Amino acid sequence: MSRLERSHNLLDAIAACDWYDAEMVMSAVLEEARADAPLVPFGDIEDDAEFWAAMATYEELRAYFLACGKRLARRQIGRRGKIRLAQLLLADLTDEDRQTMVATHRTGDAGRQVIQPERRQAEGPRR
């Protein structure tokens, strides 16, 4: 049986279940498949990091990325290190989004996206 056929069978089985039962089974399976925290590297640290990242859930990737980013920001990684990180972060942005990011940084509004409510003149009795 091909991978595609097995996937269709799995989807059919999920659809045939009561949603509550299917959710419980899928949650248990996904929890078992989680990568957990990275272990002490036994070989090349970058290979271990790539392996762990490939196995991690979105929530794990996000949490570790933000925690590592905060720690790296406090370290002296040098100009080249900062440029390399920025290139990685900006690589998937559109040109317009990159320009917005740079412009936001230059104006000092980084991290502060404020949406002002529309101001209206108070309407009282007309005189």
PDB file of C-alpha atoms in Angstrom:
ATOM      1  CA  MET A   1       0.000   0.000   0.000  1.00  0.00           C
ATOM      2  CA  SER A   2       1.400   3.414  -0.950  1.00  0.00           C
ATOM      3  CA  ARG A   3       1.883   6.322   1.410  1.00  0.00           C
ATOM      4  CA  LEU A   4      -0.985   8.157  -0.276  1.00  0.00           C
ATOM      5  CA  GLU A   5      -3.318   5.175   0.162  1.00  0.00           C
ATOM      6  CA  ARG A   6      -2.381   4.894   3.837  1.00  0.00           C
ATOM      7  CA  SER A   7      -3.082   8.613   4.270  1.00  0.00           C
ATOM      8  CA  HIS A   8      -6.509   8.223   2.661  1.00  0.00           C
ATOM      9  CA  ASN A   9      -7.259   5.269   4.936  1.00  0.00           C
ATOM     10  CA  LEU A  10      -6.273   7.317   7.969  1.00  0.00           C
ATOM     11  CA  LEU A  11      -8.494  10.209   6.894  1.00  0.00           C
ATOM     12  CA  ASP A  12     -11.387   7.800   6.272  1.00  0.00           C
ATOM     13  CA  ALA A  13     -10.908   6.269   9.738  1.00  0.00           C
ATOM     14  CA  ILE A  14     -10.849   9.705  11.372  1.00  0.00           C
ATOM     15  CA  ALA A  15     -13.990  10.756   9.505  1.00  0.00           C
ATOM     16  CA  ALA A  16     -15.771   7.548  10.581  1.00  0.00           C
ATOM     17  CA  CYS A  17     -15.092   8.202  14.288  1.00  0.00           C
ATOM     18  CA  ASP A  18     -17.021  10.317  16.709  1.00  0.00           C
ATOM     19  CA  TRP A  19     -15.169  13.660  16.726  1.00  0.00           C
ATOM     20  CA  TYR A  20     -14.466  13.482  20.477  1.00  0.00           C
ATOM     21  CA  ASP A  21     -12.893  10.013  20.128  1.00  0.00           C
ATOM     22  CA  ALA A  22     -10.905  11.027  17.053  1.00  0.00           C
ATOM     23  CA  GLU A  23      -9.596  14.119  18.830  1.00  0.00           C
ATOM     24  CA  MET A  24      -8.458  12.097  21.843  1.00  0.00           C
ATOM     25  CA  VAL A  25      -6.683   9.478  19.692  1.00  0.00           C
ATOM     26  CA  MET A  26      -5.008  12.060  17.436  1.00  0.00           C
ATOM     27  CA  SER A  27      -3.881  14.125  20.442  1.00  0.00           C
ATOM     28  CA  ALA A  28      -2.335  11.062  22.055  1.00  0.00           C
ATOM     29  CA  VAL A  29      -0.534  10.078  18.849  1.00  0.00           C
ATOM     30  CA  LEU A  30       0.765  13.603  18.265  1.00  0.00           C
ATOM     31  CA  GLU A  31       1.907  13.920  21.881  1.00  0.00           C
ATOM     32  CA  GLU A  32       3.942  10.729  21.529  1.00  0.00           C
ATOM     33  CA  ALA A  33       5.501  12.010  18.306  1.00  0.00           C
ATOM     34  CA  ARG A  34       6.641  15.305  19.845  1.00  0.00           C
ATOM     35  CA  ALA A  35      10.342  15.945  19.916  1.00  0.00           C
ATOM     36  CA  ASP A  36      10.515  17.086  23.556  1.00  0.00           C
ATOM     37  CA  ALA A  37      13.452  19.218  24.572  1.00  0.00           C
ATOM     38  CA  PRO A  38      16.758  18.898  22.756  1.00  0.00           C
ATOM     39  CA  LEU A  39      19.226  16.548  24.423  1.00  0.00           C
ATOM     40  CA  VAL A  40      22.919  17.137  24.981  1.00  0.00           C
ATOM     41  CA  PRO A  41      24.532  16.950  21.536  1.00  0.00           C
ATOM     42  CA  PHE A  42      26.601  13.822  20.905  1.00  0.00           C
ATOM     43  CA  GLY A  43      27.994  14.784  17.525  1.00  0.00           C
ATOM     44  CA  ASP A  44      27.909  17.893  15.429  1.00  0.00           C
ATOM     45  CA  ILE A  45      25.767  20.426  17.279  1.00  0.00           C
ATOM     46  CA  GLU A  46      24.315  21.875  14.056  1.00  0.00           C
ATOM     47  CA  ASP A  47      23.250  18.409  12.844  1.00  0.00           C
ATOM     48  CA  ASP A  48      21.584  17.764  16.207  1.00  0.00           C
ATOM     49  CA  ALA A  49      19.823  21.135  16.028  1.00  0.00           C
ATOM     50  CA  GLU A  50      18.581  20.402  12.489  1.00  0.00           C
ATOM     51  CA  PHE A  51      17.293  16.990  13.579  1.00  0.00           C
ATOM     52  CA  TRP A  52      15.507  18.412  16.618  1.00  0.00           C
ATOM     53  CA  ALA A  53      13.987  21.267  14.612  1.00  0.00           C
ATOM     54  CA  ALA A  54      12.677  18.805  12.014  1.00  0.00           C
ATOM     55  CA  MET A  55      10.923  16.810  14.746  1.00  0.00           C
ATOM     56  CA  ALA A  56       9.591  19.729  16.823  1.00  0.00           C
ATOM     57  CA  THR A  57       6.030  20.987  16.804  1.00  0.00           C
ATOM     58  CA  TYR A  58       5.274  24.576  15.846  1.00  0.00           C
ATOM     59  CA  GLU A  59       4.780  25.511  19.503  1.00  0.00           C
ATOM     60  CA  GLU A  60       8.164  24.025  20.455  1.00  0.00           C
ATOM     61  CA  LEU A  61       9.930  25.783  17.586  1.00  0.00           C
ATOM     62  CA  ARG A  62       8.322  29.095  18.470  1.00  0.00           C
ATOM     63  CA  ALA A  63       9.099  28.836  22.184  1.00  0.00           C
ATOM     64  CA  TYR A  64      12.732  27.848  21.700  1.00  0.00           C
ATOM     65  CA  PHE A  65      13.226  30.406  18.922  1.00  0.00           C
ATOM     66  CA  LEU A  66      11.979  33.263  21.093  1.00  0.00           C
ATOM     67  CA  ALA A  67      13.954  32.108  24.148  1.00  0.00           C
ATOM     68  CA  CYS A  68      17.140  31.669  22.112  1.00  0.00           C
ATOM     69  CA  GLY A  69      16.603  35.018  20.381  1.00  0.00           C
ATOM     70  CA  LYS A  70      16.350  36.811  23.716  1.00  0.00           C
ATOM     71  CA  ARG A  71      19.559  35.176  24.933  1.00  0.00           C
ATOM     72  CA  LEU A  72      21.394  35.904  21.677  1.00  0.00           C
ATOM     73  CA  ALA A  73      20.311  39.552  21.791  1.00  0.00           C
ATOM     74  CA  ARG A  74      22.167  39.912  25.113  1.00  0.00           C
ATOM     75  CA  ARG A  75      25.346  38.296  23.783  1.00  0.00           C
ATOM     76  CA  GLN A  76      28.151  39.839  21.789  1.00  0.00           C
ATOM     77  CA  ILE A  77      27.619  37.990  18.503  1.00  0.00           C
ATOM     78  CA  GLY A  78      29.283  40.674  16.415  1.00  0.00           C
ATOM     79  CA  ARG A  79      28.199  42.506  13.312  1.00  0.00           C
ATOM     80  CA  ARG A  80      28.472  39.465  11.027  1.00  0.00           C
ATOM     81  CA  GLY A  81      26.443  37.342  13.442  1.00  0.00           C
ATOM     82  CA  LYS A  82      23.695  39.947  13.605  1.00  0.00           C
ATOM     83  CA  ILE A  83      23.648  40.277   9.812  1.00  0.00           C
ATOM     84  CA  ARG A  84      23.389  36.488   9.433  1.00  0.00           C
ATOM     85  CA  LEU A  85      20.462  36.321  11.874  1.00  0.00           C
ATOM     86  CA  ALA A  86      18.706  39.235  10.160  1.00  0.00           C
ATOM     87  CA  GLN A  87      19.146  37.575   6.760  1.00  0.00           C
ATOM     88  CA  LEU A  88      17.585  34.373   8.063  1.00  0.00           C
ATOM     89  CA  LEU A  89      14.658  36.219   9.619  1.00  0.00           C
ATOM     90  CA  LEU A  90      13.971  38.438   6.624  1.00  0.00           C
ATOM     91  CA  ALA A  91      14.529  35.829   3.904  1.00  0.00           C
ATOM     92  CA  ASP A  92      10.865  34.843   3.512  1.00  0.00           C
ATOM     93  CA  LEU A  93       9.422  38.359   3.686  1.00  0.00           C
ATOM     94  CA  THR A  94       8.225  40.177   0.601  1.00  0.00           C
ATOM     95  CA  ASP A  95      10.190  43.236  -0.518  1.00  0.00           C
ATOM     96  CA  GLU A  96       7.372  45.429   0.771  1.00  0.00           C
ATOM     97  CA  ASP A  97       7.428  43.780   4.211  1.00  0.00           C
ATOM     98  CA  ARG A  98      11.236  44.099   4.393  1.00  0.00           C
ATOM     99  CA  GLN A  99      11.021  47.801   3.555  1.00  0.00           C
ATOM    100  CA  THR A 100       8.309  48.269   6.189  1.00  0.00           C
ATOM    101  CA  MET A 101      10.464  46.493   8.769  1.00  0.00           C
ATOM    102  CA  VAL A 102      13.493  48.665   8.025  1.00  0.00           C
ATOM    103  CA  ALA A 103      11.410  51.862   7.963  1.00  0.00           C
ATOM    104  CA  THR A 104       9.739  50.942  11.264  1.00  0.00           C
ATOM    105  CA  HIS A 105      13.132  50.347  12.861  1.00  0.00           C
ATOM    106  CA  ARG A 106      14.486  53.684  11.602  1.00  0.00           C
ATOM    107  CA  THR A 107      11.557  55.656  13.013  1.00  0.00           C
ATOM    108  CA  GLY A 108      11.856  54.018  16.414  1.00  0.00           C
ATOM    109  CA  ASP A 109       8.432  52.386  16.275  1.00  0.00           C
ATOM    110  CA  ALA A 110       9.769  48.806  16.272  1.00  0.00           C
ATOM    111  CA  GLY A 111       7.474  46.531  18.208  1.00  0.00           C
ATOM    112  CA  ARG A 112       4.830  49.210  18.671  1.00  0.00           C
ATOM    113  CA  GLN A 113       1.996  48.835  16.269  1.00  0.00           C
ATOM    114  CA  VAL A 114      -0.594  51.249  17.530  1.00  0.00           C
ATOM    115  CA  ILE A 115      -3.963  51.512  15.862  1.00  0.00           C
ATOM    116  CA  GLN A 116      -5.608  54.801  16.704  1.00  0.00           C
ATOM    117  CA  PRO A 117      -9.383  54.841  16.895  1.00  0.00           C
ATOM    118  CA  GLU A 118     -11.085  57.101  14.437  1.00  0.00           C
ATOM    119  CA  ARG A 119     -11.777  60.441  16.104  1.00  0.00           C
ATOM    120  CA  ARG A 120     -15.196  61.923  15.704  1.00  0.00           C
ATOM    121  CA  GLN A 121     -16.586  65.235  16.724  1.00  0.00           C
ATOM    122  CA  ALA A 122     -18.980  64.860  19.617  1.00  0.00           C
ATOM    123  CA  GLU A 123     -22.474  65.401  18.357  1.00  0.00           C
ATOM    124  CA  GLY A 124     -24.626  67.424  20.703  1.00  0.00           C
ATOM    125  CA  PRO A 125     -27.621  69.586  20.178  1.00  0.00           C
ATOM    126  CA  ARG A 126     -27.168  71.961  17.308  1.00  0.00           C
ATOM    127  CA  ARG A 127     -27.464  75.609  18.096  1.00  0.00           C
TER     128      ARG A 127
END
